[in-house]
Tab-separated table of C-alpha atoms in Angstrom:
chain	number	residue	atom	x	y	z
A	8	UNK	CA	0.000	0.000	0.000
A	9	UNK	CA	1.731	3.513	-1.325
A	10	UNK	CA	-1.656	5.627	-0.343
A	11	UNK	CA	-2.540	5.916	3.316
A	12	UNK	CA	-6.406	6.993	3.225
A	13	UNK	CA	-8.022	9.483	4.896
A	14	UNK	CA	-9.128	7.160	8.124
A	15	UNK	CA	-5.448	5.496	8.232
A	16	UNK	CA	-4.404	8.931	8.743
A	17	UNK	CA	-6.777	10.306	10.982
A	18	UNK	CA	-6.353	6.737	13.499
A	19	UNK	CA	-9.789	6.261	13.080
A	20	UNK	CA	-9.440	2.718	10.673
A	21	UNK	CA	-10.603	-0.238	12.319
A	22	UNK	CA	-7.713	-1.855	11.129
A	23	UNK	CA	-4.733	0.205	11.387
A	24	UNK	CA	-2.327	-2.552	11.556
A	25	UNK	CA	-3.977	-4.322	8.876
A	26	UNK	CA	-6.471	-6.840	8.415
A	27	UNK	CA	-7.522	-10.125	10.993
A	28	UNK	CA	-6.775	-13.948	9.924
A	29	UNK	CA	-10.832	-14.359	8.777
A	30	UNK	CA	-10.873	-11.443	6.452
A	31	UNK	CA	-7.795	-12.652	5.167
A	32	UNK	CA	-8.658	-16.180	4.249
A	33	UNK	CA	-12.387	-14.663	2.875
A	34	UNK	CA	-9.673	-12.144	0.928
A	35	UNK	CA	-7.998	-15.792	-0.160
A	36	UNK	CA	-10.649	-17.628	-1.453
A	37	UNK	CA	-11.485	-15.045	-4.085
A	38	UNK	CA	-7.829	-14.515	-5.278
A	39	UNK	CA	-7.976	-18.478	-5.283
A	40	UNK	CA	-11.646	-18.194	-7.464
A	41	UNK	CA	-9.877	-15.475	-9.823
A	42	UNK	CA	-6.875	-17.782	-10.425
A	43	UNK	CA	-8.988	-20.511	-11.141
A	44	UNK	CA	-11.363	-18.484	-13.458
A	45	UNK	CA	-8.406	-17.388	-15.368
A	46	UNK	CA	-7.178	-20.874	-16.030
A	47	UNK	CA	-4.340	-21.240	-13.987
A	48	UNK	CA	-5.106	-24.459	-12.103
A	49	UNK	CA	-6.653	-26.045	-15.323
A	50	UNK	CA	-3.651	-28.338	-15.917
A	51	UNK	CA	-3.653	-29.716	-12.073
A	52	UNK	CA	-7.279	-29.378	-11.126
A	53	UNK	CA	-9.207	-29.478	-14.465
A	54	UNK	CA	-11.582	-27.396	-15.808
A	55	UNK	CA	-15.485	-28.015	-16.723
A	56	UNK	CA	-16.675	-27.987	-20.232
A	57	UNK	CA	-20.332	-27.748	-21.321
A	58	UNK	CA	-19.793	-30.609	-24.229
A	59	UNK	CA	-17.603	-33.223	-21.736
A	60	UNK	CA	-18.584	-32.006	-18.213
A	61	UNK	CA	-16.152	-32.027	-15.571
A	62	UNK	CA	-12.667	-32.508	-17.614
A	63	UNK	CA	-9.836	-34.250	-15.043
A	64	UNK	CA	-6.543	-32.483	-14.344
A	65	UNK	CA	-3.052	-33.945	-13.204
A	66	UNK	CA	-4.439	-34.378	-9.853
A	67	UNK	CA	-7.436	-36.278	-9.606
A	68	UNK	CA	-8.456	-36.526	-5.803
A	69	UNK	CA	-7.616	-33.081	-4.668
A	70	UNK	CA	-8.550	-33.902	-1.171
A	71	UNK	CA	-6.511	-37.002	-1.191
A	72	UNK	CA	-3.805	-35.367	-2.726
A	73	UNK	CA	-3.476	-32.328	-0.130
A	74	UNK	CA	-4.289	-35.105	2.594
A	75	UNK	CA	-0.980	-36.722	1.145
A	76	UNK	CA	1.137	-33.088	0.955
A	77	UNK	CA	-0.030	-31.321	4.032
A	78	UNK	CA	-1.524	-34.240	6.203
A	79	UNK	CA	-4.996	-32.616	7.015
A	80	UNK	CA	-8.510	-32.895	5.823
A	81	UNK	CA	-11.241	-30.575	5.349
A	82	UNK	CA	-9.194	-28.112	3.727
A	83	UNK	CA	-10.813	-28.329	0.452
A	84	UNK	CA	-13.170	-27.275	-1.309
A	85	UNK	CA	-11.554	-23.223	-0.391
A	86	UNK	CA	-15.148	-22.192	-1.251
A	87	UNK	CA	-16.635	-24.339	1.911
A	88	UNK	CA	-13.570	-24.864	4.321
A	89	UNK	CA	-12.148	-21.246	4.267
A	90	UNK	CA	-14.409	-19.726	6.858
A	91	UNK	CA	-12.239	-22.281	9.585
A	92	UNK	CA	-9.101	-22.115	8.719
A	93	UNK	CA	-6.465	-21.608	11.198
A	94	UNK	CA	-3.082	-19.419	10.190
A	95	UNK	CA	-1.106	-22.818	10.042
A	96	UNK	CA	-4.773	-24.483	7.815
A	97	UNK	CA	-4.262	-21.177	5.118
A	98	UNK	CA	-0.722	-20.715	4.812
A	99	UNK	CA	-0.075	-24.630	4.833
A	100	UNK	CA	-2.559	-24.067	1.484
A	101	UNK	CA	-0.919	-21.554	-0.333
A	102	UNK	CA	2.123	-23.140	-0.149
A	103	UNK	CA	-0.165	-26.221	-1.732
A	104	UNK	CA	-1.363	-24.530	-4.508
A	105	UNK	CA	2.208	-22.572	-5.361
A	106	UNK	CA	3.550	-26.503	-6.366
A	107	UNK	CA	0.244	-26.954	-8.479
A	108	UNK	CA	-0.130	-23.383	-10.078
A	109	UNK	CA	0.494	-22.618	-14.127
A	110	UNK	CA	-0.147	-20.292	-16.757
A	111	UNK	CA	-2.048	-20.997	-19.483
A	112	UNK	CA	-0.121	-20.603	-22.558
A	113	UNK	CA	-2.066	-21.801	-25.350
A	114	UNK	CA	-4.982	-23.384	-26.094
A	115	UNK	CA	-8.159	-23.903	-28.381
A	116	UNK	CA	-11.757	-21.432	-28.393
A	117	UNK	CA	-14.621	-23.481	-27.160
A	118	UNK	CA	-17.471	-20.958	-28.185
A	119	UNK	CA	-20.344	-23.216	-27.728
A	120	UNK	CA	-22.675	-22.178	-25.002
A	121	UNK	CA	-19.749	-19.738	-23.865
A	122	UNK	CA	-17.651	-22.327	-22.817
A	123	UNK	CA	-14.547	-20.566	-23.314
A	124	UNK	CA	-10.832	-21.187	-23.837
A	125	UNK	CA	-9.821	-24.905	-23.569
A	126	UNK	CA	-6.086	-24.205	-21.981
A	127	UNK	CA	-3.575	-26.705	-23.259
A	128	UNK	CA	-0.297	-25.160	-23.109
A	129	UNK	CA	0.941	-24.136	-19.320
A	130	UNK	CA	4.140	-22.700	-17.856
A	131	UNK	CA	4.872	-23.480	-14.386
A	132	UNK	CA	7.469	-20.789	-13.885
A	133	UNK	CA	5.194	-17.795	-15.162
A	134	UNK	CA	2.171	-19.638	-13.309
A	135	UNK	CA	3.990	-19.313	-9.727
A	136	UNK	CA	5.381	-15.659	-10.353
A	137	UNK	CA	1.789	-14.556	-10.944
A	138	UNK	CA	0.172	-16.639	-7.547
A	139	UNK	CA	3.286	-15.209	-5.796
A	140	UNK	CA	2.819	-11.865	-6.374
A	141	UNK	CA	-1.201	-12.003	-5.691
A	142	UNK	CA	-0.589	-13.515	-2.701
A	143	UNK	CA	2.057	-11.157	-1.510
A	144	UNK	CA	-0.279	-8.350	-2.707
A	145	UNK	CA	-3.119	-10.225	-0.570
A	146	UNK	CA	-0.482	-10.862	2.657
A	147	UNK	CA	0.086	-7.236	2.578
A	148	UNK	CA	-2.951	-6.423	4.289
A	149	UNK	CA	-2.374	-9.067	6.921
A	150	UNK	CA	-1.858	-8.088	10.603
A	151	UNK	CA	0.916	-10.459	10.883
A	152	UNK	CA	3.862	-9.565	8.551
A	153	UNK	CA	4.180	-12.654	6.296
A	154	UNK	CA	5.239	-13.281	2.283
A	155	UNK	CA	5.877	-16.218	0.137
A	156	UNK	CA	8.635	-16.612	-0.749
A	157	UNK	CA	10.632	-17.353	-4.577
A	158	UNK	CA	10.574	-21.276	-3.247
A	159	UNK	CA	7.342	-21.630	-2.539
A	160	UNK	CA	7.413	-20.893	1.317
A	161	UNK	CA	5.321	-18.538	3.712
A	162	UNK	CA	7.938	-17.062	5.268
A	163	UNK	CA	8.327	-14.338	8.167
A	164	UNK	CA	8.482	-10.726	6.611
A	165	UNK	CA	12.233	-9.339	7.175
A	166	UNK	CA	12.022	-5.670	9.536
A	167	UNK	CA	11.837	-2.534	7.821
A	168	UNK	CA	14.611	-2.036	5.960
A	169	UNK	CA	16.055	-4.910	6.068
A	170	UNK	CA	14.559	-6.258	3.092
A	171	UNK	CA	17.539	-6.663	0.588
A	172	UNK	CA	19.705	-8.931	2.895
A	173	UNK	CA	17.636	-11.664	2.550
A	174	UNK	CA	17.221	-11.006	-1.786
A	175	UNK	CA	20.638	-10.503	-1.486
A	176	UNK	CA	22.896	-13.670	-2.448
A	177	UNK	CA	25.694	-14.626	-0.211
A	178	UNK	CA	29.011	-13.305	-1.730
A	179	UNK	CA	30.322	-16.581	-1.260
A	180	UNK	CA	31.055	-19.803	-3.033
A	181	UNK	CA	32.273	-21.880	-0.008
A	182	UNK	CA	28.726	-24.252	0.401
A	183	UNK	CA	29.799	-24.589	4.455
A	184	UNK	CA	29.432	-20.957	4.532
A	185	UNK	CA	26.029	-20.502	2.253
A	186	UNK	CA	24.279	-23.450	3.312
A	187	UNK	CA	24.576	-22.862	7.086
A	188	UNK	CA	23.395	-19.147	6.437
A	189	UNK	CA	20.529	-19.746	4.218
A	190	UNK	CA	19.534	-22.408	7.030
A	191	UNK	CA	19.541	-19.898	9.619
A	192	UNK	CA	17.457	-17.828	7.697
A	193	UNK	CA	14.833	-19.894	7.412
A	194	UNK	CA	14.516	-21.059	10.989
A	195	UNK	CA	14.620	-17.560	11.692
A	196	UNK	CA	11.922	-16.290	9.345
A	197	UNK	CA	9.588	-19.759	9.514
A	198	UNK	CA	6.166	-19.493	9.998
A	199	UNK	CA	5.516	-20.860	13.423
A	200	UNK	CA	9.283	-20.185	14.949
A	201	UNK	CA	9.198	-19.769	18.278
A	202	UNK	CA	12.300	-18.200	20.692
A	203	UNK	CA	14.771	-21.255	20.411
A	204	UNK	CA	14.115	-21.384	16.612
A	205	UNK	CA	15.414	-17.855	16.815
A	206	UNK	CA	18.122	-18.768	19.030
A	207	UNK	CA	19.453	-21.166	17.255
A	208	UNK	CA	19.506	-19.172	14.318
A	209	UNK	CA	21.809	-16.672	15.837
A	210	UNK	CA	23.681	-19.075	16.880
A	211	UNK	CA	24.469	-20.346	13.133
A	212	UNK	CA	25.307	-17.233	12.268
A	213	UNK	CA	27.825	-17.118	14.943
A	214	UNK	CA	29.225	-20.316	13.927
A	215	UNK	CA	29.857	-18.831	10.727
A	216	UNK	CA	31.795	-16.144	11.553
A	217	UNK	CA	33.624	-18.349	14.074
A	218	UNK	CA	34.523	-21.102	10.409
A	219	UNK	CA	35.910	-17.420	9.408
A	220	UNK	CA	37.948	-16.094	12.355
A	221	UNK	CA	41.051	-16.005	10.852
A	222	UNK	CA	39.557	-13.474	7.902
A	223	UNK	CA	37.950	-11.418	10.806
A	224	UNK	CA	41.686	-11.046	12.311
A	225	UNK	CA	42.364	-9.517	9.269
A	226	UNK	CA	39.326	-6.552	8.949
A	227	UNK	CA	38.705	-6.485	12.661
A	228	UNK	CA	40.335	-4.818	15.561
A	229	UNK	CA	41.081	-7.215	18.088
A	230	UNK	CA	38.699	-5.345	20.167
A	231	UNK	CA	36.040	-5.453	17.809
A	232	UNK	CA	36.736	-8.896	17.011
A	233	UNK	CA	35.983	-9.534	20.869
A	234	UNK	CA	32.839	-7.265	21.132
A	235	UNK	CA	31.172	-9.995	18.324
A	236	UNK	CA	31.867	-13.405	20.293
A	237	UNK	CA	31.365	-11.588	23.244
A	238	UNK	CA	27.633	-10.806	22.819
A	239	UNK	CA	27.036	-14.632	21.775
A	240	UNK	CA	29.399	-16.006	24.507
A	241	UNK	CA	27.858	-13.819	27.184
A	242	UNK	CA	24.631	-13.289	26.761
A	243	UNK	CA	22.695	-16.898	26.360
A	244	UNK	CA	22.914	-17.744	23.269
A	245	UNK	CA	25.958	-19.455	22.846
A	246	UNK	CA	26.418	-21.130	26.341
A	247	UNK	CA	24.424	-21.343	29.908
A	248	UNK	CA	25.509	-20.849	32.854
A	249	UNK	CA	24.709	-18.528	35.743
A	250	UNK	CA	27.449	-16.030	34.379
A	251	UNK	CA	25.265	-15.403	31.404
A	252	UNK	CA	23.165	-12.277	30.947
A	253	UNK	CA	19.757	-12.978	30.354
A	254	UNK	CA	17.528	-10.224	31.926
A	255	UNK	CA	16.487	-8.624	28.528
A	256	UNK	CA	13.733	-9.129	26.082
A	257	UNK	CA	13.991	-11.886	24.019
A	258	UNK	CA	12.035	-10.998	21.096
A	259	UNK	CA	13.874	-7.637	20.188
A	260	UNK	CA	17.166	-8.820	21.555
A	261	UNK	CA	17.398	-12.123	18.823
A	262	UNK	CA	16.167	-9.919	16.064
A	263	UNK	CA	18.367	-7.336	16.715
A	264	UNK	CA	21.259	-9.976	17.199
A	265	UNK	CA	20.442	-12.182	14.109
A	266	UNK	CA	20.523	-8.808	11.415
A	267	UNK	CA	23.567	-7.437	13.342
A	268	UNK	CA	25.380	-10.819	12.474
A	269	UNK	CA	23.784	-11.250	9.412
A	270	UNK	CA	25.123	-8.183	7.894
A	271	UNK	CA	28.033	-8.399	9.577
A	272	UNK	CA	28.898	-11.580	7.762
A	273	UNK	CA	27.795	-9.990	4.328
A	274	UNK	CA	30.146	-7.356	5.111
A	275	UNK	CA	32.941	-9.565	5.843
A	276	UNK	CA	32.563	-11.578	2.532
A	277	UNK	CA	32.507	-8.888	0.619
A	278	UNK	CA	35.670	-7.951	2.055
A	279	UNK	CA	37.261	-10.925	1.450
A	280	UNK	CA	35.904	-11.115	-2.109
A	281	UNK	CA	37.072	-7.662	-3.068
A	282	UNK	CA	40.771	-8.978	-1.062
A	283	UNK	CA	40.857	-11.491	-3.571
A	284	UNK	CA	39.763	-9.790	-6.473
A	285	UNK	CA	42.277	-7.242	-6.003
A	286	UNK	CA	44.771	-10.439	-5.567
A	287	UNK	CA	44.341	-11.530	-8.971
């Protein structure tokens, strides 16, 4: 949202930090019946034609199939089952539909009674750019900061200006280094992480930078090589014992601790990168 209306700006909305979980998933199911309209879950789901009647898809028992993917029932039909969904029920369905969505390409004019376009030509890749960005556009409004991510997963949203760290790539090509990074980012921005997801997420981050100690030596004072270890070492996250400092709030103190070591890693490897570059 780039326009804040007149009652966001007076404080008189109803819903100034956006919208609840059953306005949300109402908001769903019609971006869901739009897709659908528009052809894009033809090729898994099928489509109905007035000549041949219901015409299969890829998947033909949706609620066995979803039963089989997500382990729940009564999640489908959206048009029925939306009204009780839980945050875990509609996110768990997005990220459903994401692996089944596609474009329609190309195809043949049914014209009789209306019918429309029989789609036979998809594309997978332009098919999940479109539901990602409708659904982003739809999670938006949503209370709780969430967005899907380029792989298909509801993801936490990253803080306010933060944003490019996490599109950023890691200016690495050592896979110790990358994997353990894009792991901790994940825990850390996973739907349903809860304070020792977090935690442990800092904690992978500080691993990191311990695998590259002897390139901190090199950028680093000694002192402000110190100050990083000693923030993990000292304060709970790295060790427990009653020397450790744990009288602070949780919540803001691993968020703050996970994007300080975040881009403090990025900065490092760029560092080294550009150290090398100039090498050669």
């Amino acid at each position: 949202m780039t326009h804040r209306y007149f009652s966001q700006r007076a404080g008189t909305n109803p819903n100034p930090n956006g919208l609840p979980l059953r306005d949300i998933c109402e908001l769903f199911e019609k971006v869901f019946d739009q897709l659908r309209g528009d052809g894009f879950f033809d090729e898994a789901l099928g489509s109905y034609c007035v000549d041949a009647g219901q015409v299969p898809g890829k998947i033909g028992d949706i609620d066995l199939e979803i039963l089989l993917a997500v382990r729940k029932k009564d999640l489908w039909p959206i048009a029925d089952q939306h009204y009780l969904y839980s945050e875990d029920d509609l996110f768990d369905l997005i990220e459903f539909l994401y692996q089944h969505v596609s474009k329609p390409i190309d195809g043949t004019m049914h014209s009789y009674g209306n019918c429309g376009m029989h789609w036979e030509v998809f594309s997978q890749e332009e098919g999940k750019k479109v539901f990602k960005d409708r659904i982003n556009l739809l999670l938006q409004h949503y209370e709780n900061h969430f967005e899907l991510s380029e792989k298909g997963q509801v993801l936490r949203k990253a803080e306010a200006g933060f944003e490019p760290i996490f599109n950023a790539d890691v200016p690495s090509t050592d896979s110790n280094v990358v994997g353990r990074i894009n792991s901790a980012i994940i825990r850390f921005r996973r739907h349903g992480s809860n304070m020792d997801d977090r935690r442990q997420a800092v904690r992978d981050l500080v691993d990191v930078l311990e695998y590259l100690r002897p390139q901190v030596k090199e950028f680093f004072t000694s002192k402000d090589e110190g100050d990083l270890f000693n923030i993990a070492n000292n304060f709970g996250i790295r060790h427990l014992n009653e020397k450790q400092k744990t009288l602070y709030d949780e919540n803001i103190w691993l968020s703050w601790m996970f994007y300080f070591y975040l881009s403090t890693i990025h900065v490092l490897l760029r560092k080294i990168g550009h150290q090398r570059g100039m090498a050669t």
